Each structure stands twice: as C-alpha cells, then as structure tokens.
Amino acid sequence: MSNNLRFKTSKFIDETYRVSFKFNNKTYFGFKGDTLASALLANGIHLVGRSFKYHRPRGIMTSGSEEPNAIIQLHDNSSRTEPNVRATEVEIYEGLVASSQNCWPSVNFDIGGINNLLSPILPAGFYYKTFMWPASFWEKYEYFIRKSAGLGKSPKVVDPDIYEHNYIHCDVLVIGAGISGIMAAKMAAKNGFKTLLVDEKSYLGGSSIYDNSEFSKINNQLTSSWLEKEINEISKLENLEIKIRTSVAAYHGYNFLLARESLTDHLPINQRDNKVRHRLLKIRAKKVITATGSIERPLIFDNNDRPGILLSSAIKKYIDLYGVACGENNVLFTNNDTAYETAMSLIQRGIRINAIIDNREQVDSKICYEVEKNNIKIYKGFSVVDTYGYRRINKISIMKLSKDGQTVIGDKTKLTCDCLGLSGGWTPAVHLFTQSGGKLKFREEDQVFIPDVYPSDQISIGSCNGDFGLNEIIKNTLSSLKKFLNIDNSEYKTLEIISGLNQSKRNIWLLPSDKTIGKTKSFVDYQNDATSKDIKLALREGFRSIEHVKRYTTTGMGTDQGKLGNMHALGIISETAGTKMGEHGTTTFRPPYTPLTFGTIVGRNVGEFFDVFRRTPIHDWHVKNSAEFENVGQWKRAWYYPKENENMYQAVQRESKAARDSAGILDASTLGKIDIQGTDASEFLNRVYTNAWSKLAVGKCRYGLMLNEDGMVYDDGVTTRLGENHYIMTTTTGGAANVLGKLEDYLQTEWPELDVYLSSVTDHYATISVCGPNSKKIVSKVIPDLDYSDEKFPHMSFKNAKIGNIKCRVMRISFTGEQSYEINIQANFGKSVWEKCMDAGKDFNITPYGTETMHLLRAEKGFIIVGQDTDATLTPIDLQMDWIVSKKKYDFIGKRSLYRSDTIREDRKQLVGLLTENPEEVLEEGAQIVSDVKKSPIEMLGHVTSSYYSPNLKKSIALGVVKSGKNLLGQKLIIPMENKNINVIVADPVFFDKEGKRLNA
Amino acid sequence: MFLINCPFCGEREQSEFKAGGEAHIVRPKQPTELSDDEWAEYLFMRKNIKGVQFERWNHIHGCRKWFNMARDTSNDQIKAVYKMGEKPPVK
Ligand SMILES: [Zn+2]
C-alpha cells in the first residue's frame, strides 16, 4: 500500500481493521469501509479492465453505481462467481477475490488491444454491416468475437445463496438518503406517515455526509456535522424504517416499486451460510419521494478514457470519505464550480494540483478565489485537447477555446499529471422518475432534463429535481415537501445556509479539437466504446431518432445504461442536426436501474418450486410402481410403466395389448370436472355444446364438443346428468381452468338470466378407469351391490354406488373403445380404491397403463385429442364429426361460424386416417404430407397429428390433417423424410372395431 | 402493476386479475340472421385506441366475477370500474 495515497483520517474507514483481498491473482490490503475501487486506488491501481470493442485500457472512473469501466468478475471460479460487478459498489471483506473482465490473456497485455489499432475500420454499425453478408462468414467470425468480446463469465454451477421476496406497504417511500432525502424522511415520519427510507449505499447522507467545506454551511455548522445530527435524530423515529444497501431497481405505475436489499454481499464468505443474500422488496407506497441525486457529467474530448481520468466528484469522495488520493499530480478539468470543491479537498490534505483547466472565461465565485489564493494555476477559457499515457495518464495538452467554443486556438501547452478530474456539470438522476411514466422538460440555462409531469402521487426533490446549490436544495425541498405532504410544520424553522458556489456553467457537449473528428477518439459511452465520431456517422447515414442512433452506435446499451454519456449523445445529436434538445426524444431508461442477479428475481422459486406441479391422489402408487411421468398442464401424469428392461415402446405395446385382451387401469383424476347446477343447467349445456342436451335422461352420459365463437374446436369431454338440475362435466386435463373461465364468462356477461352455478371439483375426486373385456368382472368385485347387466347399466350411463361406507359414482363410458367403468370417489380414498381394483384384477392380468397407451388405444378408435389432433383451426366438420353438430338447435357457441364462407370451403384441412404402405413403418408426428415431390415448390397438404404402431391391429396407424382429405379416401400420399419418402394411403380414421361391438361385449 | 378496485372485493393487485378484451360488445341474439360481414364485425373487430378504453376484467384469483373497467391506455390510469350490464360512468 502506498502511504502517499492513503490518509488515515476518514471516519468512514476503520484503520484498525485491515482487510486482505485478491485482484487479478495478487494480494492487496485495504481497510474495513473501503470499496474495492477505493482499496485499489489506495494501492495505486487505476487500470482495472479493457473496453468492450477496442480493448483500450480503462480505469476506475466514478465512485458509485454509474461506473462504466471498473466492472469486474467477483469470486473467480466459484459457484458464487458473478460478472459485471461494479468495483465502486463492492465493499471489501477479508478474502475477497476479483479479476478484470474483457481481457485475454491479461489486463496489462491484451490481444484484443489490436482492435484499437484497427479502429478506423471498426466504425459504428461495423458488426451489422460486415456480418450481414455473406451469411456463412458469420460462423467464422463468431469464434473469435466470442472469445475476445463478452462481459465476464456466467457461473456454471448452482448458486448456493438464498434469495427471498418481501412485500412492503408504506405511506411514504423516500428513495435516496442524501441531504434532501433525510429531511424528507424526517418530515414525513414526524407528521404521522409510515415512512420507508432506502439508499443503495452502505451509509446515509449521500455526498453531503463528507462535505466538510467551509463554503457550504448550515446554521454555521459544516454540512457534514449538521447532517450527522439529523441522521442521529431520524434513526430514533418509530414511524421510520431505514434500509441501506437497498437499490430501487424499478418504479412501475401505481407507485409499485421493486428494490433489492443486499444483506450479505459485504460479509466474508464464511459468514454468509444460511443467510438470505438479497431480498427483492415489492413496495407499494401511497406517496413516493424521489431524492436520487445527480450524476456528474464527464467532458467529451480526444482520448478522454485513459486510466487515471475520473470524475472530479469521485476524486473528492475518494479523499473525503475513504481517505484515498487518486493521484499525486492532479489536474482538474471543468466547466463549472464543483471542481473547485474537489480542489479544496485536495488542498486541505496537501495533495498537489498542477492546474485547473476551466472552459469558462470568467470564474468569480468565492470558492474559486480561495483556490486561486492557494497558488493553483487556473487556465480560464481553456480546454483539454488530448491526453497521453497507455496504462495510466501521464500528460495532457490544452488549448485556448475560441469565443464561440467551436474551435481551439493558439499554442498547445502540455502539462504532466497522473490523475485528471473531469467536471461537466450535473445530470439529475431522473431514471426512476421516467420509469414511472413521468415526463421530462429541458431547462435551457444549464442544459438539464428535469421532472415535469408526475404520473402518480410522487415528487422529486434535491438535485434529481435540478436543484444543485445547497441553498436551492434545502429551500425547494422544504417548500415542495410541505405542499406534497400537506403539512405546516416543516421541522425546520430557521436554517441559515452559506453556499460559496456559483451555478454558472459553460456547456459544450463535444469539446473542439485541433484534429479533424475522424482522427479523434472522444468517448461518449465508455462501456460500449461509442465515440462522438460514431454518433455523427449515424446521423450522416440518416438516423434521426435517439432510439435508432442509440441502437446503431450502441450508446447507452451497456450494463450502465449510459448513465454518464447519454446526455452528451443527445447534445451532440442536436448540435449536429441543428435541432433543439429533446426534439429527438430522450432515451428510455428501463428497469433495473442497476443490474439484478437472476437469483434475486426468482427468489425462492427455484428447484422443485420453480414450477410447482399437481399430483393425483394415486401419484405415490405410480411412483412406487416405477411409472415414468409426463407433464400435462400443471399435472404430473403417469406416462407408462416400464417393467425390468422395457423401453417406452415395449411398455406401451404390452399395456395396449393387455387393455384389449383382458383389463387395463388408468388414473384419469386429472381430467377437469365441473359441477353444474341450476334450473337452467340443461339450457346452458345446449348453448355451450354443439349437440342437444335437453332430452338426456337423468343417469345418462353424453359426449360433448365445445367450440369457440369462431367455430373452431375448443374442448371435449363427457358430461353426465346426475339429477334433474345437476350435471357433472369433464374437460380435457389441460383445458380445465380455461373451460371454467369461458363458461363463467358466458354466464356472467351474455346470459346472466340463466339460473346456473359452476364449481370446479377437479381436485375433489379421484377418477379410476378400468377397461377391457374383463373390466365388468373386476369392478363388480370392488363394488358388488350394482346390477351390471347391459339393460340396467348400459354404455353411457352412470350409477351412484358405495364402496364400504364411501359414496362413489360409477360411469360406464369409454375412451378406448373397450367396455369400461370409471369410478369417481372422494380424492382421499383414491389410492385405496385403486389398490382394491388392482387386487380384484389380479386374476385378469389387470395392467396399469399411462397416457401414452391411452393415446394409442383411442387412436385405434379414431378418437381425437383436442390439442394434439386439433389446433385452433379445425371445425367439427373438418374433423369429420358432423354427427355431433345439431342441425335443430337454433344457436350454440360457434354455430354461426360453421357456415362462414371460409369454414364451408371444401379444400380445408380435414382429419383422416393414414396407413403406411409398409405396415411396419411408423410415421413421425408432425411430418409433412404432400402428393407430389417433384413439383417445385412442393405443395404442403397437411401433417401427421398422431402416429403409433398398433399391437392390436399389428400395423402402423396414424391420424393427420390433409387438405380436402375427405375426398382423398384410398389415395396415395407421400410423407417426405430426411432420407426417404414414405408412401401412405388415406384411410378412414376409425381403424378398430368400427361397429363398436366391444363396448357391449 | 395496477391496483384494481374490484366492484365485489375492493382494491387488489393486478396479479389477481385477468384482462378479457373490449367491453360492451354484445353477442348477437340471433346470429343465424346475420350476414358473414355482420358476424365478422362481432367476431373479429376490436378497437385499439390511445386514450380511455372500456375493457372487461375478471377477478380470476378472487371472486371470479367479471366486471368492466375504463382505462386510459396512454398512462394506465383507471377511470372507473363498474359491474357487468352497467353503463360506463365516464366518457
Ligand atoms: Zn373480486
């Protein structure tokens, strides 16, 4: 540690607590209270990374969340590794490990640096222009670009940290704990508002907390001392909650905000176990006070990006807060008074200032006179035109500015320095305000955008509202807060404020150079290496909107969203195009204000909670019997039950055969079940299904097809009439929630006169379907008290029954074409009844089958699966299901659409059966269907929707949709595959037991 | 994220609701008597305006009731919520 750079007098640094850390594999020391940036600077390290495009050496530029350059990889090669972390925000702790990004093989020698020499041929839009053509070249470039570009490495293993989400409700949220934020929090809390104060930093007070200048005083006390007492006072207020290390990421409408509270990032790794790392706060505030301060602007001139060039305010903060000098030979370059505050801080510590370069001709505030009195040379009306030094600045050259500021004149003077502070004035941090939907206005006199129209109950105060002098900040903060909170008592009766600063500024967005612009590199966006030249090129090429210029040049597109340079980009555009500021729009700041890790965003929704799934009451049995599962909607459904070494195909063939030869059992609990009651229930069903329902007798079941109003098939299922005014409807597994929603919609909005009530009872019942020639024998063993004769209990009917004392419903309905019985029983008895059935079926080789076998069996029967054989483009007529569309009913949902000019076309895609010429060949679902492979382009007639090898028919069967399919029966079509064409014959979609004899066998 | 004042439950967060498209489009009582064009007008044509728009919303994770909302699409301000069948209380 260089003793020349550290001043052990800061009360924010604990000099008794030494902390060691590693940067680029070398060990350094800092103190508790340091950020990684301040500790590196104390060690004389400025060069911390390489720029994104040209790989230019870059140093620490700022002292906060606006940092564009010093973005590093934290925790090398560990599960916690994190890219793009701002060294200026990382609080150091014992054992911290960090390294530079964007450089290979090392930060001091970087291969990509060659891009800097190639920069004349790497203008804005270079990537777009070059790699667009020829397309095949992209693959060749890509390897090199990916290796040399990119921002850091993402972690490759599971994040070990815990994250959580919290909701907070408050009367007043104050964002930013600078001087105006502290005052706001005190006034709100003392006047009975439940208040939350958040600040992204680890301390309260903002930049005023280290303002020890004699030139800005409150009640004759140093600003820092006065503010310290205020902070002390508010920390005792009961009505006020204070959260530090809490960065507001997003400000949405209706005063809904997201903030990240960082809880362990400042702790040594071994103290983080079992603690929450970040908390994502979801804040709903009645009123929001934004006091986010302002960000100092850099100045835009040739080579303004070398390590050792910092914002002037950052130099001041490193000295006053961390006790760290950024250089031993300083030069400040400014267009306003604030750099003189930095000068006074340096003078107080006895740090050398070689010169101050001031764009202004006239410098006449108290603080400037004081600096001059200390024998500091001030070059008034001058500008820096170039800088020198590769890994660290060592010289600058300056020239006199012409009267209009458009050119530089006279001789070039060279000055040595190892640190250059820039002050281009201040940009209000309006990011959150604009995120909330606020409209900005442009203030000509000092060239800033400030809040104008508030979209919700909120206010901006302090320098984010464009008040920069201490006097204006305090005066305006008090008056606007009184109005905003509707209070008389401000808590601040007599505040006497002394401010030695003047607000004069000479704003020149792009400083002139003695070189032509083509020969300069004046960086506007440091992180993305966008220069003034790039912006001018974009304008020359015809881009006008700031949003287009931004994308073309990548200005403001980095992880810092251009917090430093966006204003200059706007300024250069308006100067070049000769338009007014704001005329081209201001760029949109999007959440998050600073990047969030994915962990913070997902919170506890990781692992098994990432996407929770629903289990049937029989799930555990399936698991125990080695079922493979498939996801259907949110459900886990048993897919097939492989035995020993069976693969899926073998298992499904065995299950399908067993179900037709003797008996199969299926867990159908996931089917949607809607209980429908009311005196108009029959009429309601008449209106929602395509077929007629009024004449369905009590105790009978009927299959129904539901359409959308556009005539397309929406859902299907069997509905049973339980009583005169009582039905139970089943829906597809995936469609259950939507069907209920749709029915409710019609009931509440179109037919409120109908007396009908709907309840979802899907979870209330377990549904066990036993099918096959022996199903009757099995079910009659489980439920002996029923008459199973075809006369008393025919196909498509239902009976109330009991298993022991437990009531259940038995439906004789079939989705397989076999005789089957469906037992519906209270969910918690599902598993035991399933086991009873298994037991009863032992002698009949009862075989549990999953969804895959169910699909195969129904395909043999040509039954559709909504969503597999249909998409939202098929009518019942297209599906050859004309029989289910009532001709007599006056109306039902979708009826009118069935004879629109488009739906009656003969050449619509229609569902057909497909048989391969070679019966052993199984088609691929989704494969295209054509008739002529020689014609170019080949006409696509349709595609295969379902395809299986049928063990019962001993041949391959498929369903598909084909243009004019109904008329192609018996004709040959072709399925072109990657390396062969497969011939198929169009067939009837019902392949098995067309007469339905097996239902009553 | 809006705060929506459900006419049946009171103020709740938007995540409890589902938007259901334009309001005040009445399903024709006698669809069979409509021409293709008239039916298409009902079926497909929807407004997409910048300004106050009348919408249907469903308190899907609450009372499951449908209701109407007048919302300014340019700034998401909710001008009114009102029950199905009621006339919009704002213009
Ligand atoms: Zn409700």
mmCIF file with all atom_site columns, N, CA and C in Angstrom, chain A residues 427-448:
data_model
loop_
_atom_site.group_PDB
_atom_site.id
_atom_site.type_symbol
_atom_site.label_atom_id
_atom_site.label_alt_id
_atom_site.label_comp_id
_atom_site.label_asym_id
_atom_site.label_entity_id
_atom_site.label_seq_id
_atom_site.pdbx_PDB_ins_code
_atom_site.Cartn_x
_atom_site.Cartn_y
_atom_site.Cartn_z
_atom_site.occupancy
_atom_site.B_iso_or_equiv
_atom_site.pdbx_formal_charge
_atom_site.auth_seq_id
_atom_site.auth_comp_id
_atom_site.auth_asym_id
_atom_site.auth_atom_id
_atom_site.pdbx_PDB_model_num
ATOM 1  N N  . THR A 1 427 ? -26.052 15.865 -14.060 1.00 0.00 ? 427 THR A N  1
ATOM 2  C CA . THR A 1 427 ? -27.266 15.364 -14.701 1.00 0.00 ? 427 THR A CA 1
ATOM 3  C C  . THR A 1 427 ? -28.185 14.801 -13.618 1.00 0.00 ? 427 THR A C  1
ATOM 4  N N  . PRO A 1 428 ? -29.361 15.373 -13.444 1.00 0.00 ? 428 PRO A N  1
ATOM 5  C CA . PRO A 1 428 ? -30.287 14.827 -12.443 1.00 0.00 ? 428 PRO A CA 1
ATOM 6  C C  . PRO A 1 428 ? -30.561 13.351 -12.723 1.00 0.00 ? 428 PRO A C  1
ATOM 7  N N  . ALA A 1 429 ? -30.548 12.543 -11.678 1.00 0.00 ? 429 ALA A N  1
ATOM 8  C CA . ALA A 1 429 ? -30.827 11.106 -11.848 1.00 0.00 ? 429 ALA A CA 1
ATOM 9  C C  . ALA A 1 429 ? -32.335 10.909 -11.941 1.00 0.00 ? 429 ALA A C  1
ATOM 10 N N  . VAL A 1 430 ? -32.864 11.075 -13.150 1.00 0.00 ? 430 VAL A N  1
ATOM 11 C CA . VAL A 1 430 ? -34.319 11.011 -13.358 1.00 0.00 ? 430 VAL A CA 1
ATOM 12 C C  . VAL A 1 430 ? -34.766 9.629  -13.818 1.00 0.00 ? 430 VAL A C  1
ATOM 13 N N  . HIS A 1 431 ? -33.867 8.656  -13.738 1.00 0.00 ? 431 HIS A N  1
ATOM 14 C CA . HIS A 1 431 ? -34.153 7.314  -14.258 1.00 0.00 ? 431 HIS A CA 1
ATOM 15 C C  . HIS A 1 431 ? -35.451 6.739  -13.696 1.00 0.00 ? 431 HIS A C  1
ATOM 16 N N  . LEU A 1 432 ? -35.562 6.770  -12.359 1.00 0.00 ? 432 LEU A N  1
ATOM 17 C CA . LEU A 1 432 ? -36.749 6.167  -11.746 1.00 0.00 ? 432 LEU A CA 1
ATOM 18 C C  . LEU A 1 432 ? -38.001 6.973  -12.086 1.00 0.00 ? 432 LEU A C  1
ATOM 19 N N  . PHE A 1 433 ? -37.845 8.294  -12.094 1.00 0.00 ? 433 PHE A N  1
ATOM 20 C CA . PHE A 1 433 ? -38.974 9.158  -12.459 1.00 0.00 ? 433 PHE A CA 1
ATOM 21 C C  . PHE A 1 433 ? -39.500 8.803  -13.856 1.00 0.00 ? 433 PHE A C  1
ATOM 22 N N  . THR A 1 434 ? -38.605 8.636  -14.819 1.00 0.00 ? 434 THR A N  1
ATOM 23 C CA . THR A 1 434 ? -39.086 8.325  -16.175 1.00 0.00 ? 434 THR A CA 1
ATOM 24 C C  . THR A 1 434 ? -39.625 6.899  -16.243 1.00 0.00 ? 434 THR A C  1
ATOM 25 N N  . GLN A 1 435 ? -39.018 5.986  -15.485 1.00 0.00 ? 435 GLN A N  1
ATOM 26 C CA . GLN A 1 435 ? -39.581 4.621  -15.445 1.00 0.00 ? 435 GLN A CA 1
ATOM 27 C C  . GLN A 1 435 ? -41.037 4.630  -15.003 1.00 0.00 ? 435 GLN A C  1
ATOM 28 N N  . SER A 1 436 ? -41.357 5.539  -14.088 1.00 0.00 ? 436 SER A N  1
ATOM 29 C CA . SER A 1 436 ? -42.716 5.574  -13.546 1.00 0.00 ? 436 SER A CA 1
ATOM 30 C C  . SER A 1 436 ? -43.695 6.177  -14.533 1.00 0.00 ? 436 SER A C  1
ATOM 31 N N  . GLY A 1 437 ? -43.175 6.666  -15.659 1.00 0.00 ? 437 GLY A N  1
ATOM 32 C CA . GLY A 1 437 ? -44.052 7.257  -16.665 1.00 0.00 ? 437 GLY A CA 1
ATOM 33 C C  . GLY A 1 437 ? -44.016 8.776  -16.639 1.00 0.00 ? 437 GLY A C  1
ATOM 34 N N  . GLY A 1 438 ? -43.103 9.359  -15.858 1.00 0.00 ? 438 GLY A N  1
ATOM 35 C CA . GLY A 1 438 ? -43.006 10.812 -15.751 1.00 0.00 ? 438 GLY A CA 1
ATOM 36 C C  . GLY A 1 438 ? -42.475 11.444 -17.028 1.00 0.00 ? 438 GLY A C  1
ATOM 37 N N  . LYS A 1 439 ? -42.938 12.657 -17.287 1.00 0.00 ? 439 LYS A N  1
ATOM 38 C CA . LYS A 1 439 ? -42.479 13.385 -18.476 1.00 0.00 ? 439 LYS A CA 1
ATOM 39 C C  . LYS A 1 439 ? -41.456 14.438 -18.048 1.00 0.00 ? 439 LYS A C  1
ATOM 40 N N  . LEU A 1 440 ? -40.397 14.547 -18.827 1.00 0.00 ? 440 LEU A N  1
ATOM 41 C CA . LEU A 1 440 ? -39.323 15.481 -18.516 1.00 0.00 ? 440 LEU A CA 1
ATOM 42 C C  . LEU A 1 440 ? -39.491 16.777 -19.292 1.00 0.00 ? 440 LEU A C  1
ATOM 43 N N  . LYS A 1 441 ? -38.859 17.847 -18.770 1.00 0.00 ? 441 LYS A N  1
ATOM 44 C CA . LYS A 1 441 ? -38.724 19.046 -19.600 1.00 0.00 ? 441 LYS A CA 1
ATOM 45 C C  . LYS A 1 441 ? -37.256 19.452 -19.617 1.00 0.00 ? 441 LYS A C  1
ATOM 46 N N  . PHE A 1 442 ? -36.878 20.171 -20.658 1.00 0.00 ? 442 PHE A N  1
ATOM 47 C CA . PHE A 1 442 ? -35.480 20.558 -20.794 1.00 0.00 ? 442 PHE A CA 1
ATOM 48 C C  . PHE A 1 442 ? -35.289 21.981 -20.287 1.00 0.00 ? 442 PHE A C  1
ATOM 49 N N  . ARG A 1 443 ? -34.319 22.165 -19.389 1.00 0.00 ? 443 ARG A N  1
ATOM 50 C CA . ARG A 1 443 ? -34.034 23.505 -18.872 1.00 0.00 ? 443 ARG A CA 1
ATOM 51 C C  . ARG A 1 443 ? -32.820 24.049 -19.614 1.00 0.00 ? 443 ARG A C  1
ATOM 52 N N  . GLU A 1 444 ? -33.084 25.087 -20.432 1.00 0.00 ? 444 GLU A N  1
ATOM 53 C CA . GLU A 1 444 ? -32.053 25.616 -21.333 1.00 0.00 ? 444 GLU A CA 1
ATOM 54 C C  . GLU A 1 444 ? -30.823 26.126 -20.588 1.00 0.00 ? 444 GLU A C  1
ATOM 55 N N  . GLU A 1 445 ? -31.058 26.912 -19.489 1.00 0.00 ? 445 GLU A N  1
ATOM 56 C CA . GLU A 1 445 ? -29.909 27.651 -18.944 1.00 0.00 ? 445 GLU A CA 1
ATOM 57 C C  . GLU A 1 445 ? -28.760 26.756 -18.486 1.00 0.00 ? 445 GLU A C  1
ATOM 58 N N  . ASP A 1 446 ? -29.073 25.594 -17.931 1.00 0.00 ? 446 ASP A N  1
ATOM 59 C CA . ASP A 1 446 ? -27.933 24.719 -17.598 1.00 0.00 ? 446 ASP A CA 1
ATOM 60 C C  . ASP A 1 446 ? -28.026 23.352 -18.281 1.00 0.00 ? 446 ASP A C  1
ATOM 61 N N  . GLN A 1 447 ? -28.869 23.276 -19.327 1.00 0.00 ? 447 GLN A N  1
ATOM 62 C CA . GLN A 1 447 ? -28.876 22.097 -20.198 1.00 0.00 ? 447 GLN A CA 1
ATOM 63 C C  . GLN A 1 447 ? -29.129 20.795 -19.439 1.00 0.00 ? 447 GLN A C  1
ATOM 64 N N  . VAL A 1 448 ? -30.229 20.785 -18.673 1.00 0.00 ? 448 VAL A N  1
ATOM 65 C CA . VAL A 1 448 ? -30.587 19.546 -17.970 1.00 0.00 ? 448 VAL A CA 1
ATOM 66 C C  . VAL A 1 448 ? -32.049 19.193 -18.215 1.00 0.00 ? 448 VAL A C  1
#
